[in-house]
């Protein structure tokens, strides 16, 4: 059986509708349209693979990244799983297997770009969707615009930002995108 698609009308390609994209210090540009990414004025579709660096021992990161690269991956997508970074409230840990900066720098050494998925809710088959137990036990509404929740998330986002801000594409780094939240589709005001 031969499969075919009977597309009578091509959907309009929308440009600059999401206010996304940016330029590196070297003048390289990435933009977004409704069908693909645009890199230096040409359509670009990265080949992305997922790896959750915090679930691996740091000494295995390079081997796994090189396997991905050998398989044709150009961009690594990775969660920053909050449940691992802040097991105790107020004690954020980016050491050892939680060292997001070292992981992103290693991706760069391996010739890979990064989509950083910072949650705060991440799923990834992780307990509490990656939320730390202490946050879940606070009894405040999560994944919404409750100011108590947002204040805690801002603190966490700022901690991640301090680790990676100079690794962003627009600053010459290899982080080409950041994903906020995960699988939240019906709360556009919150997003």
mmCIF file of C-alpha atoms in Angstrom:
data_model
loop_
_atom_site.group_PDB
_atom_site.id
_atom_site.type_symbol
_atom_site.label_atom_id
_atom_site.label_comp_id
_atom_site.label_asym_id
_atom_site.label_seq_id
_atom_site.Cartn_x
_atom_site.Cartn_y
_atom_site.Cartn_z
ATOM 1 C CA UNK A 1 0.000 0.000 0.000
ATOM 2 C CA UNK A 2 1.273 3.469 -0.891
ATOM 3 C CA UNK A 3 0.485 6.263 1.516
ATOM 4 C CA UNK A 4 -0.033 9.755 0.232
ATOM 5 C CA UNK A 5 -1.327 13.021 1.559
ATOM 6 C CA UNK A 6 -3.874 15.058 -0.307
ATOM 7 C CA UNK A 7 -3.016 18.566 0.831
ATOM 8 C CA UNK A 8 -5.241 20.945 -1.049
ATOM 9 C CA UNK A 9 -3.970 24.127 0.516
ATOM 10 C CA UNK A 10 -0.640 24.792 2.169
ATOM 11 C CA UNK A 11 -1.049 26.557 5.523
ATOM 12 C CA UNK A 12 0.380 30.048 5.668
ATOM 13 C CA UNK A 13 3.857 30.179 7.177
ATOM 14 C CA UNK A 14 3.899 32.752 9.958
ATOM 15 C CA UNK A 15 7.042 34.753 10.701
ATOM 16 C CA UNK A 16 7.844 36.761 13.849
ATOM 17 C CA UNK A 17 4.558 35.698 15.452
ATOM 18 C CA UNK A 18 6.127 34.311 18.635
ATOM 19 C CA UNK A 19 8.767 36.958 19.333
ATOM 20 C CA UNK A 20 11.441 34.264 19.601
ATOM 21 C CA UNK A 21 14.953 34.081 18.261
ATOM 22 C CA UNK A 22 18.181 35.926 18.692
ATOM 23 C CA UNK A 23 21.635 36.728 17.454
ATOM 24 C CA UNK A 24 24.992 35.552 18.753
ATOM 25 C CA UNK A 25 27.879 37.985 19.276
ATOM 26 C CA UNK A 26 29.435 36.613 16.060
ATOM 27 C CA UNK A 27 26.330 37.619 14.065
ATOM 28 C CA UNK A 28 24.823 34.151 13.690
ATOM 29 C CA UNK A 29 21.033 34.347 13.919
ATOM 30 C CA UNK A 30 18.315 31.861 14.895
ATOM 31 C CA UNK A 31 14.659 32.769 14.332
ATOM 32 C CA UNK A 32 11.383 30.876 14.573
ATOM 33 C CA UNK A 33 8.503 30.606 12.134
ATOM 34 C CA UNK A 34 5.378 28.471 12.377
ATOM 35 C CA UNK A 35 6.957 25.496 10.570
ATOM 36 C CA UNK A 36 10.683 25.394 11.409
ATOM 37 C CA UNK A 37 13.659 27.276 12.796
ATOM 38 C CA UNK A 38 15.560 29.684 10.600
ATOM 39 C CA UNK A 39 19.323 29.809 10.958
ATOM 40 C CA UNK A 40 21.116 32.579 9.122
ATOM 41 C CA UNK A 41 18.103 33.093 6.823
ATOM 42 C CA UNK A 42 17.812 29.384 5.876
ATOM 43 C CA UNK A 43 15.309 26.780 7.135
ATOM 44 C CA UNK A 44 16.852 24.700 9.889
ATOM 45 C CA UNK A 45 15.502 21.668 11.715
ATOM 46 C CA UNK A 46 17.824 20.436 14.452
ATOM 47 C CA UNK A 47 18.011 16.739 15.254
ATOM 48 C CA UNK A 48 17.374 16.624 18.981
ATOM 49 C CA UNK A 49 17.947 13.884 21.504
ATOM 50 C CA UNK A 50 17.045 13.811 25.187
ATOM 51 C CA UNK A 51 19.407 13.043 28.056
ATOM 52 C CA UNK A 52 18.794 13.703 31.734
ATOM 53 C CA UNK A 53 22.310 14.465 32.916
ATOM 54 C CA UNK A 54 21.416 14.342 36.630
ATOM 55 C CA UNK A 55 20.424 10.693 36.286
ATOM 56 C CA UNK A 56 23.886 9.728 35.058
ATOM 57 C CA UNK A 57 27.178 9.721 36.865
ATOM 58 C CA UNK A 58 29.167 12.710 35.685
ATOM 59 C CA UNK A 59 32.011 10.488 34.474
ATOM 60 C CA UNK A 60 29.619 8.954 31.897
ATOM 61 C CA UNK A 61 28.381 12.235 30.405
ATOM 62 C CA UNK A 62 31.035 12.507 27.671
ATOM 63 C CA UNK A 63 30.610 8.938 26.401
ATOM 64 C CA UNK A 64 26.825 9.322 26.222
ATOM 65 C CA UNK A 65 27.050 12.684 24.455
ATOM 66 C CA UNK A 66 29.537 11.330 21.922
ATOM 67 C CA UNK A 67 27.198 8.398 21.207
ATOM 68 C CA UNK A 68 24.388 10.871 20.581
ATOM 69 C CA UNK A 69 26.609 12.942 18.286
ATOM 70 C CA UNK A 70 27.690 9.804 16.397
ATOM 71 C CA UNK A 71 24.012 8.959 15.904
ATOM 72 C CA UNK A 72 23.345 12.273 14.173
ATOM 73 C CA UNK A 73 22.074 14.323 17.112
ATOM 74 C CA UNK A 74 22.869 18.051 16.789
ATOM 75 C CA UNK A 75 21.009 19.360 19.829
ATOM 76 C CA UNK A 76 20.661 17.913 23.322
ATOM 77 C CA UNK A 77 17.496 18.483 25.296
ATOM 78 C CA UNK A 78 17.855 18.129 29.046
ATOM 79 C CA UNK A 79 15.803 18.751 32.139
ATOM 80 C CA UNK A 80 17.139 20.482 35.207
ATOM 81 C CA UNK A 81 15.283 18.400 37.780
ATOM 82 C CA UNK A 82 14.583 20.603 40.784
ATOM 83 C CA UNK A 83 14.020 17.625 43.075
ATOM 84 C CA UNK A 84 17.752 16.832 42.723
ATOM 85 C CA UNK A 85 19.006 20.424 42.988
ATOM 86 C CA UNK A 86 17.190 21.448 46.151
ATOM 87 C CA UNK A 87 16.446 18.483 48.354
ATOM 88 C CA UNK A 88 16.294 20.818 51.356
ATOM 89 C CA UNK A 89 14.584 24.181 51.017
ATOM 90 C CA UNK A 90 17.094 26.971 50.522
ATOM 91 C CA UNK A 91 20.059 24.651 49.899
ATOM 92 C CA UNK A 92 20.462 24.624 46.129
ATOM 93 C CA UNK A 93 23.156 22.238 44.906
ATOM 94 C CA UNK A 94 24.807 22.401 41.491
ATOM 95 C CA UNK A 95 27.737 20.150 42.424
ATOM 96 C CA UNK A 96 28.731 16.749 41.050
ATOM 97 C CA UNK A 97 26.020 15.085 38.975
ATOM 98 C CA UNK A 98 23.854 18.236 39.389
ATOM 99 C CA UNK A 99 26.383 20.554 37.712
ATOM 100 C CA UNK A 100 24.268 21.942 34.893
ATOM 101 C CA UNK A 101 27.002 24.366 33.829
ATOM 102 C CA UNK A 102 29.618 21.621 33.448
ATOM 103 C CA UNK A 103 27.151 19.508 31.472
ATOM 104 C CA UNK A 104 26.353 22.332 29.035
ATOM 105 C CA UNK A 105 30.031 23.165 28.612
ATOM 106 C CA UNK A 106 30.720 19.496 27.876
ATOM 107 C CA UNK A 107 27.931 19.514 25.280
ATOM 108 C CA UNK A 108 29.719 22.431 23.619
ATOM 109 C CA UNK A 109 33.047 20.562 23.670
ATOM 110 C CA UNK A 110 31.250 17.678 21.945
ATOM 111 C CA UNK A 111 29.832 20.024 19.286
ATOM 112 C CA UNK A 112 26.252 19.899 20.579
ATOM 113 C CA UNK A 113 23.770 22.672 21.194
ATOM 114 C CA UNK A 114 21.355 22.561 24.132
ATOM 115 C CA UNK A 115 17.663 23.082 24.802
ATOM 116 C CA UNK A 116 17.515 23.562 28.551
ATOM 117 C CA UNK A 117 14.253 22.432 30.135
ATOM 118 C CA UNK A 118 14.130 24.221 33.488
ATOM 119 C CA UNK A 119 10.616 23.300 34.614
ATOM 120 C CA UNK A 120 9.827 24.073 37.384
ATOM 121 C CA UNK A 121 7.552 21.057 36.803
ATOM 122 C CA UNK A 122 9.413 18.695 34.535
ATOM 123 C CA UNK A 123 7.704 15.317 34.553
ATOM 124 C CA UNK A 124 10.412 13.136 33.033
ATOM 125 C CA UNK A 125 8.957 10.213 34.997
ATOM 126 C CA UNK A 126 10.321 11.910 38.105
ATOM 127 C CA UNK A 127 8.573 11.873 41.495
ATOM 128 C CA UNK A 128 6.367 14.957 42.001
ATOM 129 C CA UNK A 129 7.069 16.015 38.411
ATOM 130 C CA UNK A 130 10.490 16.999 39.637
ATOM 131 C CA UNK A 131 9.158 19.267 42.390
ATOM 132 C CA UNK A 132 11.090 18.858 45.652
ATOM 133 C CA UNK A 133 9.193 17.074 48.408
ATOM 134 C CA UNK A 134 9.421 20.137 50.657
ATOM 135 C CA UNK A 135 7.603 22.236 48.036
ATOM 136 C CA UNK A 136 4.838 19.677 47.572
ATOM 137 C CA UNK A 137 4.428 19.474 51.349
ATOM 138 C CA UNK A 138 3.963 23.249 51.719
ATOM 139 C CA UNK A 139 0.336 22.879 50.684
ATOM 140 C CA UNK A 140 0.367 25.904 48.385
ATOM 141 C CA UNK A 141 -1.121 25.763 44.885
ATOM 142 C CA UNK A 142 1.508 24.747 42.306
ATOM 143 C CA UNK A 143 1.804 25.439 38.580
ATOM 144 C CA UNK A 144 -0.290 28.586 38.811
ATOM 145 C CA UNK A 145 0.027 32.311 39.474
ATOM 146 C CA UNK A 146 -0.201 32.041 43.250
ATOM 147 C CA UNK A 147 2.397 34.556 44.434
ATOM 148 C CA UNK A 148 3.765 32.214 47.124
ATOM 149 C CA UNK A 149 4.572 29.653 44.439
ATOM 150 C CA UNK A 150 5.951 32.208 41.981
ATOM 151 C CA UNK A 151 8.287 33.667 44.608
ATOM 152 C CA UNK A 152 9.815 30.234 45.240
ATOM 153 C CA UNK A 153 10.110 29.530 41.496
ATOM 154 C CA UNK A 154 11.766 32.922 40.859
ATOM 155 C CA UNK A 155 14.429 32.071 43.424
ATOM 156 C CA UNK A 156 15.061 28.730 41.711
ATOM 157 C CA UNK A 157 15.103 30.254 38.216
ATOM 158 C CA UNK A 158 17.571 32.893 39.394
ATOM 159 C CA UNK A 159 19.857 30.165 40.743
ATOM 160 C CA UNK A 160 19.781 28.355 37.388
ATOM 161 C CA UNK A 161 20.303 31.668 35.584
ATOM 162 C CA UNK A 162 23.449 32.348 37.587
ATOM 163 C CA UNK A 163 24.821 28.999 36.434
ATOM 164 C CA UNK A 164 24.073 29.372 32.716
ATOM 165 C CA UNK A 165 23.484 33.021 31.721
ATOM 166 C CA UNK A 166 26.768 33.365 29.827
ATOM 167 C CA UNK A 167 26.159 30.040 28.033
ATOM 168 C CA UNK A 168 23.141 31.405 26.133
ATOM 169 C CA UNK A 169 23.331 31.578 22.323
ATOM 170 C CA UNK A 170 22.885 35.359 22.409
ATOM 171 C CA UNK A 171 26.023 35.569 24.549
ATOM 172 C CA UNK A 172 28.076 33.204 22.397
ATOM 173 C CA UNK A 173 27.078 29.986 24.165
ATOM 174 C CA UNK A 174 25.416 26.796 23.004
ATOM 175 C CA UNK A 175 22.020 27.049 24.767
ATOM 176 C CA UNK A 176 19.702 27.781 21.842
ATOM 177 C CA UNK A 177 16.418 27.567 23.754
ATOM 178 C CA UNK A 178 14.912 27.265 27.210
ATOM 179 C CA UNK A 179 11.667 25.433 27.869
ATOM 180 C CA UNK A 180 9.555 26.675 30.756
ATOM 181 C CA UNK A 181 7.169 24.213 32.344
ATOM 182 C CA UNK A 182 6.305 20.915 30.696
ATOM 183 C CA UNK A 183 3.046 19.494 29.426
ATOM 184 C CA UNK A 184 0.977 22.418 30.696
ATOM 185 C CA UNK A 185 -1.448 23.273 27.920
ATOM 186 C CA UNK A 186 -4.466 24.936 29.456
ATOM 187 C CA UNK A 187 -3.013 27.808 31.469
ATOM 188 C CA UNK A 188 -1.802 30.354 28.943
ATOM 189 C CA UNK A 189 -1.964 33.205 31.481
ATOM 190 C CA UNK A 190 0.390 31.326 33.781
ATOM 191 C CA UNK A 191 2.734 30.341 30.958
#
